[in-house]
Tab-separated table of C-alpha atoms in Angstrom:
chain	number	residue	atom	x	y	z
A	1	UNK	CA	0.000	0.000	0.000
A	2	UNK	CA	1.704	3.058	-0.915
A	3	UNK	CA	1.947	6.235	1.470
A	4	UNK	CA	0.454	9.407	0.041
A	5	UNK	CA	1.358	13.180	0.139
A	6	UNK	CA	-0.009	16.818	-0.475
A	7	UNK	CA	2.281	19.523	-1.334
A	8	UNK	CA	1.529	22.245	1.385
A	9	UNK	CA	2.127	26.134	1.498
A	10	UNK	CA	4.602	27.606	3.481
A	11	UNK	CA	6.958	30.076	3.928
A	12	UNK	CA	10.584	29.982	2.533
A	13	UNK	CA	12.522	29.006	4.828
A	14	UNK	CA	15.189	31.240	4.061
A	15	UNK	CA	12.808	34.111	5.182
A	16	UNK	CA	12.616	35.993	1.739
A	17	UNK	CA	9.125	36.088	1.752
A	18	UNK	CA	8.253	33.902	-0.601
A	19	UNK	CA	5.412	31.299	-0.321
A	20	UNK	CA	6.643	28.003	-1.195
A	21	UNK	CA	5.276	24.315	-1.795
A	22	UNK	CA	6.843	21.368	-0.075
A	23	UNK	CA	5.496	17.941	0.585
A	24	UNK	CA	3.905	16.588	3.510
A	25	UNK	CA	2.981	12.735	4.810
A	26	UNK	CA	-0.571	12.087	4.721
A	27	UNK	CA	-1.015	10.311	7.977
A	28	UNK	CA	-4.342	8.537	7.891
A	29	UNK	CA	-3.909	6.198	10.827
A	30	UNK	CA	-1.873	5.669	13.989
A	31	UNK	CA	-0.246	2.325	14.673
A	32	UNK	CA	-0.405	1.717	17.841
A	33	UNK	CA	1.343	-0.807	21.024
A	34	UNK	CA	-1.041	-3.754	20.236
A	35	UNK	CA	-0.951	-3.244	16.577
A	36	UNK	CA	2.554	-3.341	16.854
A	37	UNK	CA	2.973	-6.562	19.040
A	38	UNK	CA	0.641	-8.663	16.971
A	39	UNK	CA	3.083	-7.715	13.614
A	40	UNK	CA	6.392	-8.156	15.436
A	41	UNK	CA	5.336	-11.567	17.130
A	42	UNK	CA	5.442	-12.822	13.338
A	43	UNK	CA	8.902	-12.903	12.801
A	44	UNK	CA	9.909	-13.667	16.273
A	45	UNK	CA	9.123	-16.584	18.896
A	46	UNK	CA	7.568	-14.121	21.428
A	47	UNK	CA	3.856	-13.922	21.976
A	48	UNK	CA	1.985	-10.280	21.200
A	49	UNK	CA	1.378	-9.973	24.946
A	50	UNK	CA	4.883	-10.610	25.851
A	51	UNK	CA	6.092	-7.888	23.057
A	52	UNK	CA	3.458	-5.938	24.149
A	53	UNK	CA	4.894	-5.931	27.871
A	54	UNK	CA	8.348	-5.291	26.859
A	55	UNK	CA	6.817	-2.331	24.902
A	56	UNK	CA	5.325	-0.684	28.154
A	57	UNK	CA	8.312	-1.746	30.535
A	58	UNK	CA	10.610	0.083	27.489
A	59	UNK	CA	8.263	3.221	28.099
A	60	UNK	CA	8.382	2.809	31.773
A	61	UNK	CA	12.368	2.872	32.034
A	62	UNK	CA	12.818	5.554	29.483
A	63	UNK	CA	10.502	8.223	31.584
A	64	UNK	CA	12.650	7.373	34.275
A	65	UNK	CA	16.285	7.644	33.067
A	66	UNK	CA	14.397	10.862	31.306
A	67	UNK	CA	13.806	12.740	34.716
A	68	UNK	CA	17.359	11.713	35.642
A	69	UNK	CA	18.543	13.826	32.932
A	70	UNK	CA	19.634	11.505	31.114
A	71	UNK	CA	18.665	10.527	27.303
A	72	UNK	CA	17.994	7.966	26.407
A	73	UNK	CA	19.423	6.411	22.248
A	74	UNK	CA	17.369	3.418	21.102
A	75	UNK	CA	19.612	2.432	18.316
A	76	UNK	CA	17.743	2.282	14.725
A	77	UNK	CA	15.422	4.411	16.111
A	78	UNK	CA	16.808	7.531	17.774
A	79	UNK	CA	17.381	9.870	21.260
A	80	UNK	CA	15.182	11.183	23.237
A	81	UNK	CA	15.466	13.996	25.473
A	82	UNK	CA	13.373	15.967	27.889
A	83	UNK	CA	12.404	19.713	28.006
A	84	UNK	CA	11.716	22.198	30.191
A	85	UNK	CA	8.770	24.548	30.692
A	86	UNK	CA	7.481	26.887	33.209
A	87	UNK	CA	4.619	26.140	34.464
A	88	UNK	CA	1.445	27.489	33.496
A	89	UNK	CA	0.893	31.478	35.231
A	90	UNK	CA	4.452	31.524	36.059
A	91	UNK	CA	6.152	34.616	34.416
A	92	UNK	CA	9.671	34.531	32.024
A	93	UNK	CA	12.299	35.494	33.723
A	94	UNK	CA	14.876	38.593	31.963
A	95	UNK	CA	18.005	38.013	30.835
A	96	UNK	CA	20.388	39.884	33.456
A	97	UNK	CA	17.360	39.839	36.515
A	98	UNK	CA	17.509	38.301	39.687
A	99	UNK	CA	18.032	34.357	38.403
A	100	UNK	CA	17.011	33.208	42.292
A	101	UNK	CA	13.388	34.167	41.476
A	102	UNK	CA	12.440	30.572	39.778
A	103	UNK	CA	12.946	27.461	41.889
A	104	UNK	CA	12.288	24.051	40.834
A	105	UNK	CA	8.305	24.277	42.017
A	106	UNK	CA	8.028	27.123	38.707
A	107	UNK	CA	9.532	24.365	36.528
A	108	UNK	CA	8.049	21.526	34.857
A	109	UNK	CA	8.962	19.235	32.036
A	110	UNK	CA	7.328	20.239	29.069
A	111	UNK	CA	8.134	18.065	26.680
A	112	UNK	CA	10.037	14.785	25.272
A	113	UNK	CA	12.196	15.672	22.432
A	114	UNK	CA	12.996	13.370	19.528
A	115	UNK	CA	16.074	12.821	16.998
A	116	UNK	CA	15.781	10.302	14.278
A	117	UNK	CA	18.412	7.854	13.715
A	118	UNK	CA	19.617	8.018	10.614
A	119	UNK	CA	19.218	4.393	10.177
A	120	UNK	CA	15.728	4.455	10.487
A	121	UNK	CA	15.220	7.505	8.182
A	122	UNK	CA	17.062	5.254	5.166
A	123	UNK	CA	15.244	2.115	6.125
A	124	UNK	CA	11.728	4.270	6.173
A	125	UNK	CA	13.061	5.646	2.584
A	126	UNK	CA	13.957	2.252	1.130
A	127	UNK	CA	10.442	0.708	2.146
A	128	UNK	CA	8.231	3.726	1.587
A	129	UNK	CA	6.459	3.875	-1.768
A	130	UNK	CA	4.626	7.865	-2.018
A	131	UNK	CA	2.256	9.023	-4.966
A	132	UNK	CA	-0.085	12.248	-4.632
A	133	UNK	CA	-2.957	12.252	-2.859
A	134	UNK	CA	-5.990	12.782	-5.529
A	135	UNK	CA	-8.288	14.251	-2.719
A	136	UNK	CA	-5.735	16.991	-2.387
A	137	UNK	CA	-8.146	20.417	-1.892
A	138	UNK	CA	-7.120	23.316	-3.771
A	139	UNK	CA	-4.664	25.757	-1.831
A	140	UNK	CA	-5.495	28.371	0.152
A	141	UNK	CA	-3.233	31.299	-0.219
A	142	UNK	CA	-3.570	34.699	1.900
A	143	UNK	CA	-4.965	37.643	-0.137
A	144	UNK	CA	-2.335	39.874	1.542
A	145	UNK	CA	1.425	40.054	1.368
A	146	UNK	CA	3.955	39.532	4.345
A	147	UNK	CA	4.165	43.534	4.999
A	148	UNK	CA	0.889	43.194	4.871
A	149	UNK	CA	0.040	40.460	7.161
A	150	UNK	CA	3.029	42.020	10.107
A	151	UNK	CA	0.730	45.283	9.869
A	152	UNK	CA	-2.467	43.336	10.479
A	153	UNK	CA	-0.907	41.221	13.611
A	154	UNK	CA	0.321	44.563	15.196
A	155	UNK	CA	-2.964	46.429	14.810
A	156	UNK	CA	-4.032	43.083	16.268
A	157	UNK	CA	-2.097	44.188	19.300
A	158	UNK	CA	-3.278	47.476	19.543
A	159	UNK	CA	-6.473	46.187	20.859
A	160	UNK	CA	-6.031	43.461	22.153
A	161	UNK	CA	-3.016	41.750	24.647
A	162	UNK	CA	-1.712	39.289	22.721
A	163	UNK	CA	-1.843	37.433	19.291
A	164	UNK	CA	-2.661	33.270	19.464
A	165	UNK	CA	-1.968	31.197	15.889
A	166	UNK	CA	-5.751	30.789	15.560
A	167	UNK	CA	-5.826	34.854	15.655
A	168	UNK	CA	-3.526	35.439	12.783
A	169	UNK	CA	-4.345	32.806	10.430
A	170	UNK	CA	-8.046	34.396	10.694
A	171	UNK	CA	-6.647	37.446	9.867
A	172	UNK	CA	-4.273	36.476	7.028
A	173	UNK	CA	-6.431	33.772	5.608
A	174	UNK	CA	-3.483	31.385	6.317
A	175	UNK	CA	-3.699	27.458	7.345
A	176	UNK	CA	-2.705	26.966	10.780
A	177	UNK	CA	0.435	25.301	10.342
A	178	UNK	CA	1.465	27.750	7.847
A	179	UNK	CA	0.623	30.661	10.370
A	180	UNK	CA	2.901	29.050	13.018
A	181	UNK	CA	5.242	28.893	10.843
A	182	UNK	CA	5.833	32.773	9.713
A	183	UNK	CA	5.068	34.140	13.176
A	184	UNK	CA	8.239	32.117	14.963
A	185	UNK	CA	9.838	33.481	11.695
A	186	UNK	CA	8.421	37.165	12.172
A	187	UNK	CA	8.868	36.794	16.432
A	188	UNK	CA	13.078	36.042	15.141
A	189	UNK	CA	13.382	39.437	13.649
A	190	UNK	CA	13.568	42.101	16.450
A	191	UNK	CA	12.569	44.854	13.523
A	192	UNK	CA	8.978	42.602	13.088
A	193	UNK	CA	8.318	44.250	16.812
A	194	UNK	CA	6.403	41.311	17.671
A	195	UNK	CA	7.858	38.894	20.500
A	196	UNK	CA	6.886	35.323	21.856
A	197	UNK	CA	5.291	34.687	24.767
A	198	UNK	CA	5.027	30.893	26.801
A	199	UNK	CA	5.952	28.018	26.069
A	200	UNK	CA	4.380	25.630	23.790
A	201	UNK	CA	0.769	25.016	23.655
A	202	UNK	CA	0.478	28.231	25.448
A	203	UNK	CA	2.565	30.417	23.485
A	204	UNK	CA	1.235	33.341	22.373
A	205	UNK	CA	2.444	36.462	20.411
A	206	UNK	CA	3.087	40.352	21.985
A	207	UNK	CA	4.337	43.940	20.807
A	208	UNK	CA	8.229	43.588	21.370
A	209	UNK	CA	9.404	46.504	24.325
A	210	UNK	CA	12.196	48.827	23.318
């Protein structure tokens, strides 16, 4: 069964302000532990269940070496690493402020993050067969340029106290993904005078202060 794609809009990534087309995976289903188990136990002479529980105790002893600090490299398939958040109401500190203001109780982790191997990139390469997806809708582009979207965010701010993803791909008539995208791009450039806020889920977009 072959995979399928879409080409997607998005924004150079070289910041030129060009629009741009690059692929991206369908994904149309998740795979998951059980699913798993019952294919592996085919070419092996362990049971699903027993895969399956090797599976969980895996999870289980990576969360832990995890909040050691450690990471954790499953060869063939990559390293993971935790990262850290404040937690939800607490305020960023300032570069140059009093650094004994946060203590572990404003701290949190966050999130996992993940490298590839590159191992399993080739061997997903080798075995993965792509054509275009023929229910592919038709692209939807922004009526306005990039000036013209960075003038519509800040006179978003104006009025309001700060800019979320969902707010400025309303305004631009950009996809969501595409939105994210050019503000971390626009929040980069000091001269954009528009600044991120949070941390992940709850990052949001201010003016920038002088």
């Amino acid at each position: 069964m072959s995979a399928k794609y879409v080409m997607q809009e998005m924004p150079d990534v070289h910041g030129t302000g060009r629009t741009l087309l690059y692929p991206r995976m369908v994904v149309d289903r998740c795979t998951d532990t059980d699913e798993l188990a019952r294919r592996m136990a085919f070419n092996t002479t362990f049971s699903e269940a027993e895969i399956a529980g090797m599976l969980h105790a895996l999870a289980r002893e990576m969360a832990e070496a995890l909040a050691r600090g450690e990471s954790v490299k499953i060869n063939g398939v990559g390293t993971f690493t935790a990262s850290l958040a404040l937690k939800r109401g607490k305020e960023r500190e300032e570069a140059g402020g009093d650094a004994t203001r946060r203590n572990a109780r404003s701290v949190e982790v966050g999130g996992v993050n993940y490298r590839a191997d590159k191992t399993l990139v080739r061997r997903t390469n080798l075995l993965c067969d792509l054509e275009r997806d023929p229910r592919q809708p038709r692209i939807a582009r922004s009526p306005h340029s990039p000036e013209e979207r960075l003038r519509l965010a800040l006179a978003f701010l104006d009025t309001h106290p700060n800019l979320h993803v969902s707010d400025y791909a309303r305004l631009t008539g950009l996809g969501r993904t595409t939105a994210s995208i050019e503000l971390r791009r626009l929040a980069s450039d000091p001269a954009s005078g528009l600044a991120p806020s949070g941390f992940g889920t709850h990052r949001v977009y201010v003016r920038r202060t002088p």
